[in-house]
Short mmCIF file of C-alpha atoms in Angstrom, two decimals:
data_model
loop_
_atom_site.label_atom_id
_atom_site.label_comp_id
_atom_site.label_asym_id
_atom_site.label_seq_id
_atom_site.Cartn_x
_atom_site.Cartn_y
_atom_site.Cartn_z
CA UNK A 22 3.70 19.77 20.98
CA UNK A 23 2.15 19.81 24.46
CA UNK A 24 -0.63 21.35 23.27
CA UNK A 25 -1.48 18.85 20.81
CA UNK A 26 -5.10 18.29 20.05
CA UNK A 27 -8.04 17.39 17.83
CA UNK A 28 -8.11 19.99 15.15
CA UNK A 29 -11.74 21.48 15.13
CA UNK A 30 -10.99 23.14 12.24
CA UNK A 31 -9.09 20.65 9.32
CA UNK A 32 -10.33 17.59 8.05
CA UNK A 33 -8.12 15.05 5.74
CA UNK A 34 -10.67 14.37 3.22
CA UNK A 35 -11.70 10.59 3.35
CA UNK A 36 -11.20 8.52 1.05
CA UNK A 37 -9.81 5.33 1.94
CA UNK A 38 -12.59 2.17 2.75
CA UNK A 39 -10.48 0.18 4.59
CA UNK A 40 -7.56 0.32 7.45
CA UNK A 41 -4.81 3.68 6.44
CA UNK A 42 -1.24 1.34 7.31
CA UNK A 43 0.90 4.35 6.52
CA UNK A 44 1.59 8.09 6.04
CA UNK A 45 4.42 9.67 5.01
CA UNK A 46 4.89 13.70 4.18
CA UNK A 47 7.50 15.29 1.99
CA UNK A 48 10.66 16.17 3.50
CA UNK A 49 11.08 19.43 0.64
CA UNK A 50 8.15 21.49 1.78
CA UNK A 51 6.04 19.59 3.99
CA UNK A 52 3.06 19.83 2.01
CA UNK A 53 2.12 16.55 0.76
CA UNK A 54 1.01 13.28 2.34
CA UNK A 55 0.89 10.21 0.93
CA UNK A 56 -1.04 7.39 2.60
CA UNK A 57 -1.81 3.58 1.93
CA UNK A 58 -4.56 1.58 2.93
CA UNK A 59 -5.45 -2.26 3.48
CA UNK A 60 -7.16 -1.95 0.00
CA UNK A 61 -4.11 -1.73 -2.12
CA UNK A 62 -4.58 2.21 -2.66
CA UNK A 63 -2.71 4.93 -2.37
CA UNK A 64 -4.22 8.66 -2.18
CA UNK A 65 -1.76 11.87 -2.32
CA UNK A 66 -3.12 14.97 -0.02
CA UNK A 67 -2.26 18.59 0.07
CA UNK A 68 -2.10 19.89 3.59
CA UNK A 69 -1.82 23.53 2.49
CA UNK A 70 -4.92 25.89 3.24
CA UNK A 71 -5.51 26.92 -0.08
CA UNK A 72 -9.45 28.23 0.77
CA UNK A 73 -7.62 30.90 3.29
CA UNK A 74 -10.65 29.87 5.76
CA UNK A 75 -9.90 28.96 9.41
CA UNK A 76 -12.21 26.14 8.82
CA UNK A 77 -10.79 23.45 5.39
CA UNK A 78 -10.84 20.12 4.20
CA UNK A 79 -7.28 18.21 3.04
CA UNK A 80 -7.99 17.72 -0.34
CA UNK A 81 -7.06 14.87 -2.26
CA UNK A 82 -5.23 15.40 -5.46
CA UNK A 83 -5.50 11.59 -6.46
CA UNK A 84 -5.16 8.28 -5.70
CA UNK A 85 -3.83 4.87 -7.61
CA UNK A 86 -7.53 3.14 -6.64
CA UNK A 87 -8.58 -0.13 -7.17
CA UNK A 88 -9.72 0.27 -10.76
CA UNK A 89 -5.81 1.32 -11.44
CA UNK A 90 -4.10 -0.78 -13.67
CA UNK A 91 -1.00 -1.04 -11.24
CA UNK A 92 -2.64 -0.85 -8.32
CA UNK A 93 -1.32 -3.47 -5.39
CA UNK A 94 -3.64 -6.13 -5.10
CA UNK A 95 -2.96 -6.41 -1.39
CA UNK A 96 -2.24 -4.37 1.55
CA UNK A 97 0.01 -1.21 1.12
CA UNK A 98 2.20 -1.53 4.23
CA UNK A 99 5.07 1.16 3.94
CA UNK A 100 4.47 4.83 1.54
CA UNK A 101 7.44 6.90 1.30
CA UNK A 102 8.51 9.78 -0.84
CA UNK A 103 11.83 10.53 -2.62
CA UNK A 104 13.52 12.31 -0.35
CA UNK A 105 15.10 14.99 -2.23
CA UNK A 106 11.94 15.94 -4.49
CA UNK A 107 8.00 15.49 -4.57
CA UNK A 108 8.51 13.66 -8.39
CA UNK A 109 8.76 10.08 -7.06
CA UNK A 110 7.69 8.49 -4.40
CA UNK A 111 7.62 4.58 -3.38
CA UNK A 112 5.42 2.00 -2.00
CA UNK A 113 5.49 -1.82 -0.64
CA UNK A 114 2.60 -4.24 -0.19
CA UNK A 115 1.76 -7.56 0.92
CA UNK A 116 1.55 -8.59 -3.01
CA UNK A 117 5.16 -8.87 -2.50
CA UNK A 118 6.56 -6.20 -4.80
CA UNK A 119 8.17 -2.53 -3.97
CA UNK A 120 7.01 0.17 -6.84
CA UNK A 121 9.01 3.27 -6.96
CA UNK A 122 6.39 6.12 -8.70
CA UNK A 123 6.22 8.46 -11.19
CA UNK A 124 4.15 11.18 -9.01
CA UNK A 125 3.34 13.18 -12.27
CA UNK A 126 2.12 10.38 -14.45
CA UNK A 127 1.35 8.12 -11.35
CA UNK A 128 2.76 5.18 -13.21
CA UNK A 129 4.93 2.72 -11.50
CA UNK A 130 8.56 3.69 -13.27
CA UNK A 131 9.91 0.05 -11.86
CA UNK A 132 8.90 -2.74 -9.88
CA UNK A 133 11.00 -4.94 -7.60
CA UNK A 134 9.78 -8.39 -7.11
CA UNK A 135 10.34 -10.63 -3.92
CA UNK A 136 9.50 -14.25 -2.87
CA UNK A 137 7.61 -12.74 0.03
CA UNK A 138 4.93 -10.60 1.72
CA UNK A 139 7.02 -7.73 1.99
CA UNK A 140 6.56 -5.60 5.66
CA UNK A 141 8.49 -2.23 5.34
CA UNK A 142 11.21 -0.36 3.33
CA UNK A 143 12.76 2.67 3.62
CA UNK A 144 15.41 4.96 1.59
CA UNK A 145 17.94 7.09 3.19
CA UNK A 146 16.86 10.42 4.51
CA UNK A 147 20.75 11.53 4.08
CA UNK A 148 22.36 9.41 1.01
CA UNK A 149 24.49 11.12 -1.40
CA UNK A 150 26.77 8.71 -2.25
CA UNK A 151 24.12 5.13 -2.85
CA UNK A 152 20.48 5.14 -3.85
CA UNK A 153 19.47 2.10 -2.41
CA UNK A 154 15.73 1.32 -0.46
CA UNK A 155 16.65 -1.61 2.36
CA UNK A 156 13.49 -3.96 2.28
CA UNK A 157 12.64 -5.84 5.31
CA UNK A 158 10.05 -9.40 4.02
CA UNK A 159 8.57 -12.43 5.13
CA UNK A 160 12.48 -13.98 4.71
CA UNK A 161 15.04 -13.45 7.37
CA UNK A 162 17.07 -12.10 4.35
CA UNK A 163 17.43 -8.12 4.65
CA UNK A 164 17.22 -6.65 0.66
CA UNK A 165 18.87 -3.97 -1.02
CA UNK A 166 17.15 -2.75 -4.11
CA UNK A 167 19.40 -0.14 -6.25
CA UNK A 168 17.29 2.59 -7.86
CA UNK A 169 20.59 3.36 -10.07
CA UNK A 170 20.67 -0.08 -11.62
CA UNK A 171 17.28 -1.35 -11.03
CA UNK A 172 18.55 -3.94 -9.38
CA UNK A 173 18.06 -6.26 -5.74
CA UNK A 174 21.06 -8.25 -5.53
CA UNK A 175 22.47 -6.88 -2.32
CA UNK A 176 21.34 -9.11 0.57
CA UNK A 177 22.37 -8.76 4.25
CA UNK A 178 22.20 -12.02 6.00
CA UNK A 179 21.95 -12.44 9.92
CA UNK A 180 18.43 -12.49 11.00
CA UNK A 181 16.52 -15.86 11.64
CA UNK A 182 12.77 -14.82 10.73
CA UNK A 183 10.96 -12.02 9.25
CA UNK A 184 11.89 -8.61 9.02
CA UNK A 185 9.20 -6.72 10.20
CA UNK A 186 10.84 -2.77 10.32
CA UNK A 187 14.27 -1.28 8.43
CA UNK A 188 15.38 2.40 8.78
CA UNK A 189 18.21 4.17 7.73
CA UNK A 190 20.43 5.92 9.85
CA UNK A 191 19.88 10.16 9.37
CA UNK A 192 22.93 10.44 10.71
CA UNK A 193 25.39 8.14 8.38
CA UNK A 194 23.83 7.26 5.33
CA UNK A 195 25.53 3.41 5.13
CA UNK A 196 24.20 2.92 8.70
CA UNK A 197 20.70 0.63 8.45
CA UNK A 198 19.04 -0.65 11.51
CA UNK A 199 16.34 -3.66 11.06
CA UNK A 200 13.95 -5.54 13.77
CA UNK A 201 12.59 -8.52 13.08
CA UNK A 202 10.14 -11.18 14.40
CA UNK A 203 13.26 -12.93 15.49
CA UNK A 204 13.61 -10.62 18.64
CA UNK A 205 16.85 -8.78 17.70
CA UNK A 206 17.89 -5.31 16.32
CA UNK A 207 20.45 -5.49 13.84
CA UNK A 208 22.76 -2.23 12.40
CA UNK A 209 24.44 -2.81 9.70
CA UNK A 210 27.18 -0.80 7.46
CA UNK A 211 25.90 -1.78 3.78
CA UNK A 212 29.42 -1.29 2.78
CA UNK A 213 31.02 -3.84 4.44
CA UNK A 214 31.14 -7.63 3.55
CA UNK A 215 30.13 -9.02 6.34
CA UNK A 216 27.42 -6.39 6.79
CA UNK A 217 26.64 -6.34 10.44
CA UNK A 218 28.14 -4.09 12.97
CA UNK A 219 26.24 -4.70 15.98
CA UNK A 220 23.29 -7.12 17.46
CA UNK A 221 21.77 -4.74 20.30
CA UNK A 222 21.19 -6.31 23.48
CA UNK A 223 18.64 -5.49 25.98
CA UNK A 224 20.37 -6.74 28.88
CA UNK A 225 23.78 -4.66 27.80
CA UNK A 226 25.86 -8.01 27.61
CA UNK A 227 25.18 -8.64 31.22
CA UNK A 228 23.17 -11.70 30.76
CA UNK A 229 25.62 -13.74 28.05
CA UNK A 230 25.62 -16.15 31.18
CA UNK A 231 22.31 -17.33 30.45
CA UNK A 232 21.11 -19.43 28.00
CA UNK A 233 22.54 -18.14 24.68
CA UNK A 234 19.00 -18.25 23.27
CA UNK A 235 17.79 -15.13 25.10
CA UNK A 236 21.19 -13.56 24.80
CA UNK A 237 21.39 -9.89 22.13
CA UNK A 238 18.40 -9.93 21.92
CA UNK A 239 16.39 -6.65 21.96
CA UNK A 240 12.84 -7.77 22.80
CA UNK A 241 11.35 -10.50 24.30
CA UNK A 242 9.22 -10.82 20.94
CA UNK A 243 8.83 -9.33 17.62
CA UNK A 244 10.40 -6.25 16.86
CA UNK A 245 7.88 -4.50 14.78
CA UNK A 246 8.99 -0.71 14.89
CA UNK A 247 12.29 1.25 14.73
CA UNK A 248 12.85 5.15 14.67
CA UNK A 249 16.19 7.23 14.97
CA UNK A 250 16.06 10.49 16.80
CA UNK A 251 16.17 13.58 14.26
CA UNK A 252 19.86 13.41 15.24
CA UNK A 253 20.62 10.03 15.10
CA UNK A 254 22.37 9.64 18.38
CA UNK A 255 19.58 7.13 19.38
CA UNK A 256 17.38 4.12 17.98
CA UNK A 257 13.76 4.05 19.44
CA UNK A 258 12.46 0.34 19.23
CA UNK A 259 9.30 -1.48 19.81
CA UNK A 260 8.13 -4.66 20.65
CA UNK A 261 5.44 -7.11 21.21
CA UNK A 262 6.61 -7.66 24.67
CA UNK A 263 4.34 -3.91 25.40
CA UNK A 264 7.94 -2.35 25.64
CA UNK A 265 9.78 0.38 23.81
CA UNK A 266 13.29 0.44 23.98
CA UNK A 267 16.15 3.44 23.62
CA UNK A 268 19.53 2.61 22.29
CA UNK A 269 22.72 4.59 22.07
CA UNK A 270 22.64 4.40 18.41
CA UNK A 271 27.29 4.66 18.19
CA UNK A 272 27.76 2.16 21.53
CA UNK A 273 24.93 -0.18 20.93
CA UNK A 274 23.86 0.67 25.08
CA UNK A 275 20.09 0.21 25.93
CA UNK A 276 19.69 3.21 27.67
CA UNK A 277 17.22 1.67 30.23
CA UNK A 278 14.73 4.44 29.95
CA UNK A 279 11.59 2.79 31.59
CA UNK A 280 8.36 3.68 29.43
CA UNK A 281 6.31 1.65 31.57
CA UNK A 282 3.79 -1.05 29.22
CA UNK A 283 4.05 -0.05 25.55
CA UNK A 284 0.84 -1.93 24.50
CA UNK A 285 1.19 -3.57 21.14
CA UNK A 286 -0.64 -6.34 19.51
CA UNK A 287 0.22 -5.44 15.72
CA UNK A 288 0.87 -8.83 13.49
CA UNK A 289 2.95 -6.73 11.36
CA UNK A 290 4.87 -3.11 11.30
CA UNK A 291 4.15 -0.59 13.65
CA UNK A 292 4.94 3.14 11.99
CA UNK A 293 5.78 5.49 15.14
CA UNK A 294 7.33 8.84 14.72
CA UNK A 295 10.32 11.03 16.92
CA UNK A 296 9.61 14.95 17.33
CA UNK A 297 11.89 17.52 15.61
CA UNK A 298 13.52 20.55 17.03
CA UNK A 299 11.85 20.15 20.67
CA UNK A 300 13.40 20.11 23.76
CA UNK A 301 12.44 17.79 25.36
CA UNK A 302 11.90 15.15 22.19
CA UNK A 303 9.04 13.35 22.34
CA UNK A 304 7.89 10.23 20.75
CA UNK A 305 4.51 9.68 19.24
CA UNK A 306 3.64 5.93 19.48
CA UNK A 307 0.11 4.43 18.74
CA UNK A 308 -1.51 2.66 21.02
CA UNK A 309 -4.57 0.72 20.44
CA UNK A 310 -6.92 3.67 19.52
CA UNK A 311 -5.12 5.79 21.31
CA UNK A 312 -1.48 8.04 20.36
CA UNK A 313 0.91 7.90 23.56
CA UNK A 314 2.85 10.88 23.81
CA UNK A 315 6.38 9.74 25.51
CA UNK A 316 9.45 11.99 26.25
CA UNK A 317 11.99 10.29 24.75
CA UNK A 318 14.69 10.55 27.42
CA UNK A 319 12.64 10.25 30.42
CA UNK A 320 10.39 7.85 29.30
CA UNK A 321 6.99 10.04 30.56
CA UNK A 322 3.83 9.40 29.90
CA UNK A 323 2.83 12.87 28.88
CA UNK A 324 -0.42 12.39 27.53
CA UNK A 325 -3.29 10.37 24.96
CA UNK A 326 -4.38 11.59 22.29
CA UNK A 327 -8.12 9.91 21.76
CA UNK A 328 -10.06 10.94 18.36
CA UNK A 329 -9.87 7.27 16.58
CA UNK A 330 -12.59 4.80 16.54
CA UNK A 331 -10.10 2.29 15.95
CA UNK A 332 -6.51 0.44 15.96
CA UNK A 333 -3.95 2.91 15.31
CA UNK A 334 -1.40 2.00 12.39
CA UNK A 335 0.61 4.53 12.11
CA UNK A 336 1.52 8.23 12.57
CA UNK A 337 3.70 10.64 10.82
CA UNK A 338 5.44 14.36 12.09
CA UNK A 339 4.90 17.81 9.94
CA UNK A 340 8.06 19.50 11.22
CA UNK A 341 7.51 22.80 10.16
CA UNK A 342 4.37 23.15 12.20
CA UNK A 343 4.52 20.33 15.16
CA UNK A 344 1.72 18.95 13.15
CA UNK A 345 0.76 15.21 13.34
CA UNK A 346 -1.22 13.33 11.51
CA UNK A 347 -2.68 9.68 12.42
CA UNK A 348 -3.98 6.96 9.94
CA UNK A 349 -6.19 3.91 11.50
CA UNK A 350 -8.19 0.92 11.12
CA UNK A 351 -11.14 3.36 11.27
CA UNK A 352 -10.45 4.67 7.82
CA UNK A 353 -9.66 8.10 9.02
CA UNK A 354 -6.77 10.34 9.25
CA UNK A 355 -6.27 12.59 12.13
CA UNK A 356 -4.63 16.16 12.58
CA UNK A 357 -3.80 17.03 15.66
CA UNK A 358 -2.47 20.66 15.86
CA UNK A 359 -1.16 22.66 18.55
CA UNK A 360 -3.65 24.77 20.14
CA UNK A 361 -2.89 28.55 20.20
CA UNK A 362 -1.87 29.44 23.63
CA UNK A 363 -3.69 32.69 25.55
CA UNK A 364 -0.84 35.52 24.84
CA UNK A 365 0.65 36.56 28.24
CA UNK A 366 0.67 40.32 28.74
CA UNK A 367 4.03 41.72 28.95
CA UNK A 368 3.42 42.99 32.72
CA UNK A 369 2.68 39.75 34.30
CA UNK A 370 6.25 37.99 35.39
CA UNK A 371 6.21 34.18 34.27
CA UNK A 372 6.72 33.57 38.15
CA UNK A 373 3.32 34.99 38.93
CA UNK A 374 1.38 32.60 36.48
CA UNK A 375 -0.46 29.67 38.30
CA UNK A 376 2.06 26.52 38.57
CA UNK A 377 -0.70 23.74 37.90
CA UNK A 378 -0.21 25.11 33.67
CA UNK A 379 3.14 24.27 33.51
CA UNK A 380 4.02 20.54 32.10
CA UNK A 381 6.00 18.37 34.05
CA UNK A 382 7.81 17.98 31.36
CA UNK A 383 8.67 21.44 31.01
CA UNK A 384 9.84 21.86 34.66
CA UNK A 385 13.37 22.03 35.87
CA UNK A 386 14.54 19.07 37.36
CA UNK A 387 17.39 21.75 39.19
CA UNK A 388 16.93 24.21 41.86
CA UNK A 389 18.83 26.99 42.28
CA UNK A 390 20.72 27.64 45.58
CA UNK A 391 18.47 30.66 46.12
CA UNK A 392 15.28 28.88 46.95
CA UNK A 393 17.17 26.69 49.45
CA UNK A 394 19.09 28.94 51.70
#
């Protein structure tokens, strides 16, 4: 992940004409992307290297285009497959409905209707037990659509404006989390009547002396982007106040990790994405036209990743490979693979390398008592 960088070598083959929102890739394999633009379409990609040459394109298989019979008539905001296999996957637009997809017939197999723009859903990585998509709108009201019955009648009340970013908990799979334009971070247990378990607050309950206003609230302005470690043991969350929070995800803490100005000037969702299987984690946040590369505990600045001609929307994690992929206002999507590293031959010691290779991020922050004495 360190070595992140520009492929030379793979293109995504370009098809949107306007602004790519969001990208999501299959949780089963890891070969297919989905992606949504500002146009209404949607275009599925394989990532596989089926040409066997170093040098490939991302083909498209297809798209729902404009001339579509279902296609949204306004911005696609959130993609996201099923995530137990590749034969459904979902979208949510701006024309205020939520379409859940036949991938094989790419018709819509239903359509859930709201009385606003709608910013973001998601469906439960984990779920075994409930197959329901939270949907975060233009109302303060937090939806539950049931893919069993077809039906949205679950609503969890709480928040005072839009709901600009839901995500289910991978660790418990009744555990939601929404941000909204009101401020505050909300989790909720979908199971329980009342709904909400916890308001996070960014000043850890300290400040309840002040005006009650200001009080649980997790940014001083709209929360626009959420996103649980792999583990779940922590909530990443985003702001327009330039700052990205880290919550203990079971306490409700802020963590105070300090990731210095977080710049973001989205209107709507921001779609940021949490390594997998690294030590350290990092987080991969866009940034204008830029992708800041955080670790996720520390709160470093490791580096920028500059390609994009454009706003940033959104970027997505291929596990399997420490593969990420960017989607902008530019029309383009970025892959930005690791760069094979120079084998070391087996007679040099590690110890004789030259330092100034080594991230800081990699370093120990111990010392053994050796190197004192």
């Amino acid at each position: 992940v360190l070595s992140l960088e520009l492929n030379k070598d793979r293109d995504v083959e370009r098809i949107h004409g306007s602004g790519i929102n969001t990208l999501d890739i299959e949780p089963v394999e890891g070969r297919y992307m989905l992606s949504g633009g500002s146009d209404g379409v949607i275009v599925l990609y394989d990532l596989e290297n089926l040409s066997r040459k170093p040098s490939y394109t991302c083909k498209a298989l297809f798209s729902v285009g404009r001339s579509h019979p279902d296609v949204h008539r306004f911005s696609v905001e959130t993609v996201q497959w099923y995530p137990h296999d590749t034969g459904m996957f979902t979208s949510s637009s701006f024309d205020k409905t939520l379409k859940i997809w036949d991938t094989n017939t790419l018709q819509p197999a239903d359509i859930f209707q709201f009385e606003g723009t709608v910013y973001s859903h998601h469906m439960s990585p984990v779920a075994t037990k409930h197959c329901l998509i939270a949907v975060g709108t233009k109302s303060p009201k937090v939806q539950l659509c049931d893919l069993k019955s077809g039906s949205s009648s679950h609503i969890l009340q709480g928040h005072r404006q839009a709901v600009l970013a839901v995500s289910w908990s991978p660790r418990h799979e009744y555990v939601l989390a929404t941000g909204s334009a009101d401020g505050k971070v909300k989790l909720w247990d979908v199971r329980r009547a009342s709904g909400c378990l916890s308001t996070l607050d960014q000043h850890n309950g300290e400040n309840s002396k002040a005006s009650s206003e200001t009080a649980n609230t997790a940014h001083n302005g709209r929360v626009n982007g959420l996103c649980y470690t792999s583990d779940g043991l922590h909530l990443l969350t985003i702001g327009t106040d330039d700052r990205m929070r880290l919550w203990n995800s079971s306490t409700g803490q802020n963590t105070l990790v300090n990731y210095g100005k977080v710049c973001n000037e989205s209107r709507k969702g921001l779609k940021f994405a949490v390594s997998c299987g690294c030590n350290p984690e990092f987080a991969f946040v866009p940034y204008g036209s830029t992708i800041a590369v955080y670790t996720v505990f520390t709160g470093e600045l490791i580096t920028m990743l500059r390609g994009h001609y454009s706003t940033v929307n959104c970027c997505v994690l291929q596990p399997h490979f420490q593969e990420l992929y960017s989607g902008s206002k530019d029309c383009n999507i970025l892959a930005w693979i690791p760069a094979p590293r120079e084998p070391v031959p087996d007679d040099i010691s590690e110890k004789s390398l030259p330092q100034q290779h080594l991230n800081p991020a990699y370093e120990d922050a111990w010392s053994s008592s050796d190197d004192e004495g």
